[in-house]
């Protein structure tokens, strides 16, 4: 049982490039989330999903897109990367709507 | 949307002392309040949570209290140990219960 896994661990992008951050969970959780954490700050919700085929915007969705074609996978797409998107990105999943969220190890992204 | 404020931003205590971290929230419909601990370079992990139908919850050296009237909740750690040193985040759900809004975090340092 690997829990929540994320790839890559680190990535450097040039301004204007695009990339997809991968997130997979093997706990059969319906709820999945993407957060960003800027240095010394709290977590801000980008997008979330309550089940396969259903996604919704969080607090800071601009510049990102998501899809949820399976229960296990919840990729985050960055289009036209900007320096303001430099951050650590965490994916999380939970069994219940208001329950413990299990976080992945994070992806550290730098946009230069 | 929900707004969560957390104080203090840093807290230094001697080993064995108690530590208290306080959070306020804005949405009176919020009904789920988790606390996460994040060690340096690691992912956040849930340490305790409380729901709005309960005023206090304890788990060994950790307790959380909730005052719904005043819209604030607090984390209490007794008999602190060096391994308690970490960043602690409070959070509250939005009125639909799907999204967590996190506070800005408290860096707790326990000096041996």
PDB file of N, CA, C and O in Angstrom, chain A residues 27-92:
ATOM      1  N   UNK A  27      -5.666   3.880  -2.289  1.00  0.00           N
ATOM      2  CA  UNK A  27      -6.510   3.637  -1.119  1.00  0.00           C
ATOM      3  C   UNK A  27      -8.001   3.647  -1.484  1.00  0.00           C
ATOM      4  O   UNK A  27      -8.853   3.608  -0.594  1.00  0.00           O
ATOM      5  N   UNK A  28      -8.305   3.760  -2.760  1.00  0.00           N
ATOM      6  CA  UNK A  28      -9.687   3.778  -3.245  1.00  0.00           C
ATOM      7  C   UNK A  28     -10.478   4.953  -2.657  1.00  0.00           C
ATOM      8  O   UNK A  28     -11.682   4.832  -2.388  1.00  0.00           O
ATOM      9  N   UNK A  29      -9.779   6.070  -2.464  1.00  0.00           N
ATOM     10  CA  UNK A  29     -10.449   7.258  -1.936  1.00  0.00           C
ATOM     11  C   UNK A  29     -11.192   7.977  -3.052  1.00  0.00           C
ATOM     12  O   UNK A  29     -10.661   8.160  -4.154  1.00  0.00           O
ATOM     13  N   UNK A  30     -12.381   8.469  -2.753  1.00  0.00           N
ATOM     14  CA  UNK A  30     -13.118   9.238  -3.744  1.00  0.00           C
ATOM     15  C   UNK A  30     -12.620  10.685  -3.833  1.00  0.00           C
ATOM     16  O   UNK A  30     -12.652  11.287  -4.888  1.00  0.00           O
ATOM     17  N   UNK A  31     -12.193  11.240  -2.696  1.00  0.00           N
ATOM     18  CA  UNK A  31     -11.853  12.652  -2.646  1.00  0.00           C
ATOM     19  C   UNK A  31     -10.360  12.849  -2.875  1.00  0.00           C
ATOM     20  O   UNK A  31      -9.531  12.199  -2.238  1.00  0.00           O
ATOM     21  N   UNK A  32     -10.035  13.755  -3.791  1.00  0.00           N
ATOM     22  CA  UNK A  32      -8.629  14.080  -4.056  1.00  0.00           C
ATOM     23  C   UNK A  32      -8.485  15.585  -4.189  1.00  0.00           C
ATOM     24  O   UNK A  32      -9.426  16.288  -4.595  1.00  0.00           O
ATOM     25  N   UNK A  33      -7.278  16.083  -3.868  1.00  0.00           N
ATOM     26  CA  UNK A  33      -7.035  17.524  -3.764  1.00  0.00           C
ATOM     27  C   UNK A  33      -5.642  17.872  -4.280  1.00  0.00           C
ATOM     28  O   UNK A  33      -4.714  17.068  -4.166  1.00  0.00           O
ATOM     29  N   UNK A  34      -5.520  19.072  -4.805  1.00  0.00           N
ATOM     30  CA  UNK A  34      -4.210  19.638  -5.124  1.00  0.00           C
ATOM     31  C   UNK A  34      -4.042  20.938  -4.346  1.00  0.00           C
ATOM     32  O   UNK A  34      -4.921  21.822  -4.402  1.00  0.00           O
ATOM     33  N   UNK A  35      -2.902  21.032  -3.636  1.00  0.00           N
ATOM     34  CA  UNK A  35      -2.551  22.231  -2.890  1.00  0.00           C
ATOM     35  C   UNK A  35      -1.210  22.759  -3.392  1.00  0.00           C
ATOM     36  O   UNK A  35      -0.376  22.002  -3.868  1.00  0.00           O
ATOM     37  N   UNK A  36      -0.997  24.041  -3.186  1.00  0.00           N
ATOM     38  CA  UNK A  36       0.328  24.604  -3.337  1.00  0.00           C
ATOM     39  C   UNK A  36       0.743  25.225  -2.009  1.00  0.00           C
ATOM     40  O   UNK A  36      -0.102  25.725  -1.257  1.00  0.00           O
ATOM     41  N   UNK A  37       2.037  25.139  -1.731  1.00  0.00           N
ATOM     42  CA  UNK A  37       2.579  25.703  -0.499  1.00  0.00           C
ATOM     43  C   UNK A  37       3.773  26.563  -0.853  1.00  0.00           C
ATOM     44  O   UNK A  37       4.836  26.059  -1.218  1.00  0.00           O
ATOM     45  N   UNK A  38       3.597  27.860  -0.735  1.00  0.00           N
ATOM     46  CA  UNK A  38       4.699  28.799  -0.969  1.00  0.00           C
ATOM     47  C   UNK A  38       5.585  28.831   0.278  1.00  0.00           C
ATOM     48  O   UNK A  38       5.133  28.529   1.384  1.00  0.00           O
ATOM     49  N   UNK A  39       6.862  29.207   0.127  1.00  0.00           N
ATOM     50  CA  UNK A  39       7.810  29.159   1.253  1.00  0.00           C
ATOM     51  C   UNK A  39       7.288  29.880   2.498  1.00  0.00           C
ATOM     52  O   UNK A  39       6.876  31.032   2.418  1.00  0.00           O
ATOM     53  N   UNK A  40       7.284  29.184   3.627  1.00  0.00           N
ATOM     54  CA  UNK A  40       6.873  29.772   4.889  1.00  0.00           C
ATOM     55  C   UNK A  40       5.393  30.068   5.000  1.00  0.00           C
ATOM     56  O   UNK A  40       4.974  30.802   5.901  1.00  0.00           O
ATOM     57  N   UNK A  41       4.612  29.491   4.108  1.00  0.00           N
ATOM     58  CA  UNK A  41       3.178  29.797   4.093  1.00  0.00           C
ATOM     59  C   UNK A  41       2.356  28.528   4.294  1.00  0.00           C
ATOM     60  O   UNK A  41       2.878  27.419   4.299  1.00  0.00           O
ATOM     61  N   UNK A  42       1.045  28.743   4.431  1.00  0.00           N
ATOM     62  CA  UNK A  42       0.130  27.616   4.543  1.00  0.00           C
ATOM     63  C   UNK A  42      -0.194  27.022   3.185  1.00  0.00           C
ATOM     64  O   UNK A  42       0.332  27.433   2.155  1.00  0.00           O
ATOM     65  N   UNK A  43      -1.064  26.041   3.218  1.00  0.00           N
ATOM     66  CA  UNK A  43      -1.476  25.344   1.995  1.00  0.00           C
ATOM     67  C   UNK A  43      -2.689  26.044   1.395  1.00  0.00           C
ATOM     68  O   UNK A  43      -3.627  26.403   2.121  1.00  0.00           O
ATOM     69  N   UNK A  44      -2.664  26.193   0.084  1.00  0.00           N
ATOM     70  CA  UNK A  44      -3.817  26.784  -0.608  1.00  0.00           C
ATOM     71  C   UNK A  44      -4.352  25.775  -1.619  1.00  0.00           C
ATOM     72  O   UNK A  44      -3.586  25.220  -2.412  1.00  0.00           O
ATOM     73  N   UNK A  45      -5.661  25.587  -1.590  1.00  0.00           N
ATOM     74  CA  UNK A  45      -6.302  24.589  -2.444  1.00  0.00           C
ATOM     75  C   UNK A  45      -6.417  25.113  -3.872  1.00  0.00           C
ATOM     76  O   UNK A  45      -6.938  26.203  -4.114  1.00  0.00           O
ATOM     77  N   UNK A  46      -5.946  24.296  -4.825  1.00  0.00           N
ATOM     78  CA  UNK A  46      -5.997  24.684  -6.236  1.00  0.00           C
ATOM     79  C   UNK A  46      -7.267  24.106  -6.878  1.00  0.00           C
ATOM     80  O   UNK A  46      -8.083  24.840  -7.441  1.00  0.00           O
ATOM     81  N   UNK A  47      -7.404  22.801  -6.829  1.00  0.00           N
ATOM     82  CA  UNK A  47      -8.564  22.089  -7.351  1.00  0.00           C
ATOM     83  C   UNK A  47      -8.833  20.895  -6.459  1.00  0.00           C
ATOM     84  O   UNK A  47      -7.947  20.420  -5.769  1.00  0.00           O
ATOM     85  N   UNK A  48     -10.080  20.403  -6.515  1.00  0.00           N
ATOM     86  CA  UNK A  48     -10.397  19.175  -5.829  1.00  0.00           C
ATOM     87  C   UNK A  48     -11.374  18.357  -6.658  1.00  0.00           C
ATOM     88  O   UNK A  48     -11.968  18.856  -7.631  1.00  0.00           O
ATOM     89  N   UNK A  49     -11.519  17.095  -6.256  1.00  0.00           N
ATOM     90  CA  UNK A  49     -12.413  16.177  -6.971  1.00  0.00           C
ATOM     91  C   UNK A  49     -13.135  15.304  -5.945  1.00  0.00           C
ATOM     92  O   UNK A  49     -12.505  14.801  -5.013  1.00  0.00           O
ATOM     93  N   UNK A  50     -14.425  15.125  -6.127  1.00  0.00           N
ATOM     94  CA  UNK A  50     -15.204  14.290  -5.199  1.00  0.00           C
ATOM     95  C   UNK A  50     -15.445  12.894  -5.767  1.00  0.00           C
ATOM     96  O   UNK A  50     -16.107  12.079  -5.130  1.00  0.00           O
ATOM     97  N   UNK A  51     -14.915  12.642  -6.949  1.00  0.00           N
ATOM     98  CA  UNK A  51     -15.037  11.323  -7.544  1.00  0.00           C
ATOM     99  C   UNK A  51     -14.634  11.377  -8.998  1.00  0.00           C
ATOM    100  O   UNK A  51     -14.462  12.471  -9.571  1.00  0.00           O
ATOM    101  N   UNK A  52     -14.483  10.212  -9.603  1.00  0.00           N
ATOM    102  CA  UNK A  52     -14.079  10.154 -11.009  1.00  0.00           C
ATOM    103  C   UNK A  52     -15.065  10.953 -11.858  1.00  0.00           C
ATOM    104  O   UNK A  52     -16.284  10.829 -11.706  1.00  0.00           O
ATOM    105  N   UNK A  53     -14.523  11.796 -12.732  1.00  0.00           N
ATOM    106  CA  UNK A  53     -15.336  12.596 -13.637  1.00  0.00           C
ATOM    107  C   UNK A  53     -15.831  13.903 -13.073  1.00  0.00           C
ATOM    108  O   UNK A  53     -16.478  14.691 -13.787  1.00  0.00           O
ATOM    109  N   UNK A  54     -15.532  14.186 -11.793  1.00  0.00           N
ATOM    110  CA  UNK A  54     -16.040  15.405 -11.140  1.00  0.00           C
ATOM    111  C   UNK A  54     -14.876  16.191 -10.560  1.00  0.00           C
ATOM    112  O   UNK A  54     -14.128  15.667  -9.723  1.00  0.00           O
ATOM    113  N   UNK A  55     -14.716  17.439 -11.004  1.00  0.00           N
ATOM    114  CA  UNK A  55     -13.681  18.303 -10.453  1.00  0.00           C
ATOM    115  C   UNK A  55     -14.278  19.679 -10.173  1.00  0.00           C
ATOM    116  O   UNK A  55     -15.297  20.051 -10.775  1.00  0.00           O
ATOM    117  N   UNK A  56     -13.629  20.413  -9.283  1.00  0.00           N
ATOM    118  CA  UNK A  56     -14.124  21.751  -8.958  1.00  0.00           C
ATOM    119  C   UNK A  56     -12.967  22.630  -8.530  1.00  0.00           C
ATOM    120  O   UNK A  56     -11.926  22.131  -8.067  1.00  0.00           O
ATOM    121  N   UNK A  57     -13.150  23.936  -8.701  1.00  0.00           N
ATOM    122  CA  UNK A  57     -12.106  24.889  -8.381  1.00  0.00           C
ATOM    123  C   UNK A  57     -11.975  25.080  -6.878  1.00  0.00           C
ATOM    124  O   UNK A  57     -12.969  25.070  -6.147  1.00  0.00           O
ATOM    125  N   UNK A  58     -10.726  25.304  -6.459  1.00  0.00           N
ATOM    126  CA  UNK A  58     -10.467  25.666  -5.091  1.00  0.00           C
ATOM    127  C   UNK A  58     -10.239  27.160  -4.972  1.00  0.00           C
ATOM    128  O   UNK A  58     -10.805  27.951  -5.720  1.00  0.00           O
ATOM    129  N   UNK A  59      -9.345  27.516  -4.080  1.00  0.00           N
ATOM    130  CA  UNK A  59      -9.085  28.928  -3.764  1.00  0.00           C
ATOM    131  C   UNK A  59      -8.256  29.629  -4.842  1.00  0.00           C
ATOM    132  O   UNK A  59      -8.459  30.818  -5.128  1.00  0.00           O
ATOM    133  N   UNK A  60      -7.288  28.905  -5.466  1.00  0.00           N
ATOM    134  CA  UNK A  60      -6.341  29.521  -6.393  1.00  0.00           C
ATOM    135  C   UNK A  60      -6.217  28.722  -7.687  1.00  0.00           C
ATOM    136  O   UNK A  60      -5.146  28.200  -8.008  1.00  0.00           O
ATOM    137  N   UNK A  61      -7.269  28.611  -8.509  1.00  0.00           N
ATOM    138  CA  UNK A  61      -7.236  27.731  -9.683  1.00  0.00           C
ATOM    139  C   UNK A  61      -6.606  28.326 -10.941  1.00  0.00           C
ATOM    140  O   UNK A  61      -6.299  27.578 -11.885  1.00  0.00           O
ATOM    141  N   UNK A  62      -6.404  29.643 -10.978  1.00  0.00           N
ATOM    142  CA  UNK A  62      -5.958  30.270 -12.213  1.00  0.00           C
ATOM    143  C   UNK A  62      -4.581  29.781 -12.632  1.00  0.00           C
ATOM    144  O   UNK A  62      -3.641  29.761 -11.841  1.00  0.00           O
ATOM    145  N   UNK A  63      -4.472  29.392 -13.908  1.00  0.00           N
ATOM    146  CA  UNK A  63      -3.204  28.914 -14.458  1.00  0.00           C
ATOM    147  C   UNK A  63      -3.049  27.404 -14.375  1.00  0.00           C
ATOM    148  O   UNK A  63      -2.013  26.878 -14.794  1.00  0.00           O
ATOM    149  N   UNK A  64      -4.069  26.714 -13.855  1.00  0.00           N
ATOM    150  CA  UNK A  64      -4.006  25.264 -13.672  1.00  0.00           C
ATOM    151  C   UNK A  64      -5.250  24.598 -14.259  1.00  0.00           C
ATOM    152  O   UNK A  64      -6.305  25.218 -14.376  1.00  0.00           O
ATOM    153  N   UNK A  65      -5.092  23.315 -14.588  1.00  0.00           N
ATOM    154  CA  UNK A  65      -6.236  22.501 -14.983  1.00  0.00           C
ATOM    155  C   UNK A  65      -6.057  21.105 -14.422  1.00  0.00           C
ATOM    156  O   UNK A  65      -4.923  20.661 -14.191  1.00  0.00           O
ATOM    157  N   UNK A  66      -7.181  20.410 -14.205  1.00  0.00           N
ATOM    158  CA  UNK A  66      -7.125  19.045 -13.700  1.00  0.00           C
ATOM    159  C   UNK A  66      -8.102  18.177 -14.477  1.00  0.00           C
ATOM    160  O   UNK A  66      -8.988  18.674 -15.189  1.00  0.00           O
ATOM    161  N   UNK A  67      -7.922  16.880 -14.313  1.00  0.00           N
ATOM    162  CA  UNK A  67      -8.866  15.908 -14.844  1.00  0.00           C
ATOM    163  C   UNK A  67      -8.920  14.747 -13.861  1.00  0.00           C
ATOM    164  O   UNK A  67      -7.991  14.533 -13.082  1.00  0.00           O
ATOM    165  N   UNK A  68      -9.988  13.988 -13.891  1.00  0.00           N
ATOM    166  CA  UNK A  68     -10.118  12.829 -12.996  1.00  0.00           C
ATOM    167  C   UNK A  68     -10.873  11.747 -13.771  1.00  0.00           C
ATOM    168  O   UNK A  68     -12.074  11.572 -13.643  1.00  0.00           O
ATOM    169  N   UNK A  69     -10.122  11.023 -14.571  1.00  0.00           N
ATOM    170  CA  UNK A  69     -10.748   9.976 -15.386  1.00  0.00           C
ATOM    171  C   UNK A  69     -10.870   8.661 -14.636  1.00  0.00           C
ATOM    172  O   UNK A  69     -11.710   7.812 -14.985  1.00  0.00           O
ATOM    173  N   UNK A  70     -10.064   8.459 -13.599  1.00  0.00           N
ATOM    174  CA  UNK A  70     -10.141   7.243 -12.782  1.00  0.00           C
ATOM    175  C   UNK A  70     -10.150   7.629 -11.311  1.00  0.00           C
ATOM    176  O   UNK A  70      -9.788   8.753 -10.952  1.00  0.00           O
ATOM    177  N   UNK A  71     -10.527   6.703 -10.456  1.00  0.00           N
ATOM    178  CA  UNK A  71     -10.494   6.964  -9.013  1.00  0.00           C
ATOM    179  C   UNK A  71      -9.067   7.189  -8.535  1.00  0.00           C
ATOM    180  O   UNK A  71      -8.814   7.995  -7.640  1.00  0.00           O
ATOM    181  N   UNK A  72      -8.105   6.505  -9.151  1.00  0.00           N
ATOM    182  CA  UNK A  72      -6.737   6.506  -8.647  1.00  0.00           C
ATOM    183  C   UNK A  72      -5.932   7.749  -9.014  1.00  0.00           C
ATOM    184  O   UNK A  72      -5.059   8.167  -8.288  1.00  0.00           O
ATOM    185  N   UNK A  73      -6.195   8.335 -10.184  1.00  0.00           N
ATOM    186  CA  UNK A  73      -5.301   9.356 -10.726  1.00  0.00           C
ATOM    187  C   UNK A  73      -5.938  10.743 -10.762  1.00  0.00           C
ATOM    188  O   UNK A  73      -7.116  10.886 -11.138  1.00  0.00           O
ATOM    189  N   UNK A  74      -5.142  11.750 -10.446  1.00  0.00           N
ATOM    190  CA  UNK A  74      -5.644  13.131 -10.425  1.00  0.00           C
ATOM    191  C   UNK A  74      -4.505  14.044 -10.872  1.00  0.00           C
ATOM    192  O   UNK A  74      -3.865  14.709 -10.062  1.00  0.00           O
ATOM    193  N   UNK A  75      -4.209  14.113 -12.166  1.00  0.00           N
ATOM    194  CA  UNK A  75      -3.095  14.942 -12.646  1.00  0.00           C
ATOM    195  C   UNK A  75      -3.432  16.429 -12.642  1.00  0.00           C
ATOM    196  O   UNK A  75      -4.582  16.825 -12.862  1.00  0.00           O
ATOM    197  N   UNK A  76      -2.402  17.232 -12.415  1.00  0.00           N
ATOM    198  CA  UNK A  76      -2.518  18.692 -12.419  1.00  0.00           C
ATOM    199  C   UNK A  76      -1.699  19.234 -13.592  1.00  0.00           C
ATOM    200  O   UNK A  76      -0.512  18.956 -13.702  1.00  0.00           O
ATOM    201  N   UNK A  77      -2.323  20.006 -14.433  1.00  0.00           N
ATOM    202  CA  UNK A  77      -1.679  20.556 -15.623  1.00  0.00           C
ATOM    203  C   UNK A  77      -1.393  22.037 -15.417  1.00  0.00           C
ATOM    204  O   UNK A  77      -2.286  22.799 -15.023  1.00  0.00           O
ATOM    205  N   UNK A  78      -0.134  22.416 -15.685  1.00  0.00           N
ATOM    206  CA  UNK A  78       0.249  23.824 -15.693  1.00  0.00           C
ATOM    207  C   UNK A  78       0.451  24.239 -17.137  1.00  0.00           C
ATOM    208  O   UNK A  78       1.257  23.638 -17.853  1.00  0.00           O
ATOM    209  N   UNK A  79      -0.281  25.238 -17.567  1.00  0.00           N
ATOM    210  CA  UNK A  79      -0.122  25.774 -18.906  1.00  0.00           C
ATOM    211  C   UNK A  79       0.580  27.126 -18.800  1.00  0.00           C
ATOM    212  O   UNK A  79       0.248  27.923 -17.934  1.00  0.00           O
ATOM    213  N   UNK A  80       1.532  27.366 -19.687  1.00  0.00           N
ATOM    214  CA  UNK A  80       2.207  28.672 -19.739  1.00  0.00           C
ATOM    215  C   UNK A  80       2.746  29.069 -18.354  1.00  0.00           C
ATOM    216  O   UNK A  80       2.273  30.010 -17.725  1.00  0.00           O
ATOM    217  N   UNK A  81       3.735  28.284 -17.880  1.00  0.00           N
ATOM    218  CA  UNK A  81       4.264  28.485 -16.535  1.00  0.00           C
ATOM    219  C   UNK A  81       4.768  29.915 -16.320  1.00  0.00           C
ATOM    220  O   UNK A  81       5.373  30.524 -17.216  1.00  0.00           O
ATOM    221  N   UNK A  82       4.511  30.427 -15.107  1.00  0.00           N
ATOM    222  CA  UNK A  82       4.938  31.772 -14.703  1.00  0.00           C
ATOM    223  C   UNK A  82       5.730  31.676 -13.404  1.00  0.00           C
ATOM    224  O   UNK A  82       5.516  30.732 -12.630  1.00  0.00           O
ATOM    225  N   UNK A  83       6.640  32.642 -13.143  1.00  0.00           N
ATOM    226  CA  UNK A  83       7.419  32.598 -11.895  1.00  0.00           C
ATOM    227  C   UNK A  83       6.545  32.515 -10.648  1.00  0.00           C
ATOM    228  O   UNK A  83       6.949  31.924  -9.643  1.00  0.00           O
ATOM    229  N   UNK A  84       5.332  33.072 -10.703  1.00  0.00           N
ATOM    230  CA  UNK A  84       4.426  33.028  -9.545  1.00  0.00           C
ATOM    231  C   UNK A  84       3.961  31.610  -9.216  1.00  0.00           C
ATOM    232  O   UNK A  84       3.394  31.375  -8.143  1.00  0.00           O
ATOM    233  N   UNK A  85       4.207  30.678 -10.125  1.00  0.00           N
ATOM    234  CA  UNK A  85       3.828  29.282  -9.876  1.00  0.00           C
ATOM    235  C   UNK A  85       4.957  28.476  -9.234  1.00  0.00           C
ATOM    236  O   UNK A  85       4.809  27.278  -8.986  1.00  0.00           O
ATOM    237  N   UNK A  86       6.061  29.125  -8.950  1.00  0.00           N
ATOM    238  CA  UNK A  86       7.129  28.484  -8.182  1.00  0.00           C
ATOM    239  C   UNK A  86       6.592  28.156  -6.795  1.00  0.00           C
ATOM    240  O   UNK A  86       6.152  29.053  -6.072  1.00  0.00           O
ATOM    241  N   UNK A  87       6.627  26.887  -6.425  1.00  0.00           N
ATOM    242  CA  UNK A  87       6.005  26.464  -5.173  1.00  0.00           C
ATOM    243  C   UNK A  87       6.260  24.974  -4.964  1.00  0.00           C
ATOM    244  O   UNK A  87       6.840  24.301  -5.811  1.00  0.00           O
ATOM    245  N   UNK A  88       5.825  24.476  -3.823  1.00  0.00           N
ATOM    246  CA  UNK A  88       5.767  23.036  -3.600  1.00  0.00           C
ATOM    247  C   UNK A  88       4.305  22.615  -3.745  1.00  0.00           C
ATOM    248  O   UNK A  88       3.415  23.220  -3.138  1.00  0.00           O
ATOM    249  N   UNK A  89       4.077  21.608  -4.562  1.00  0.00           N
ATOM    250  CA  UNK A  89       2.723  21.148  -4.844  1.00  0.00           C
ATOM    251  C   UNK A  89       2.473  19.815  -4.149  1.00  0.00           C
ATOM    252  O   UNK A  89       3.240  18.867  -4.301  1.00  0.00           O
ATOM    253  N   UNK A  90       1.404  19.772  -3.371  1.00  0.00           N
ATOM    254  CA  UNK A  90       1.008  18.556  -2.675  1.00  0.00           C
ATOM    255  C   UNK A  90      -0.323  18.061  -3.209  1.00  0.00           C
ATOM    256  O   UNK A  90      -1.280  18.826  -3.337  1.00  0.00           O
ATOM    257  N   UNK A  91      -0.371  16.779  -3.466  1.00  0.00           N
ATOM    258  CA  UNK A  91      -1.619  16.097  -3.765  1.00  0.00           C
ATOM    259  C   UNK A  91      -2.073  15.384  -2.494  1.00  0.00           C
ATOM    260  O   UNK A  91      -1.236  14.946  -1.690  1.00  0.00           O
ATOM    261  N   UNK A  92      -3.371  15.275  -2.290  1.00  0.00           N
ATOM    262  CA  UNK A  92      -3.896  14.590  -1.106  1.00  0.00           C
ATOM    263  C   UNK A  92      -5.158  13.843  -1.477  1.00  0.00           C
ATOM    264  O   UNK A  92      -5.818  14.157  -2.480  1.00  0.00           O
TER     265      UNK A  92
END
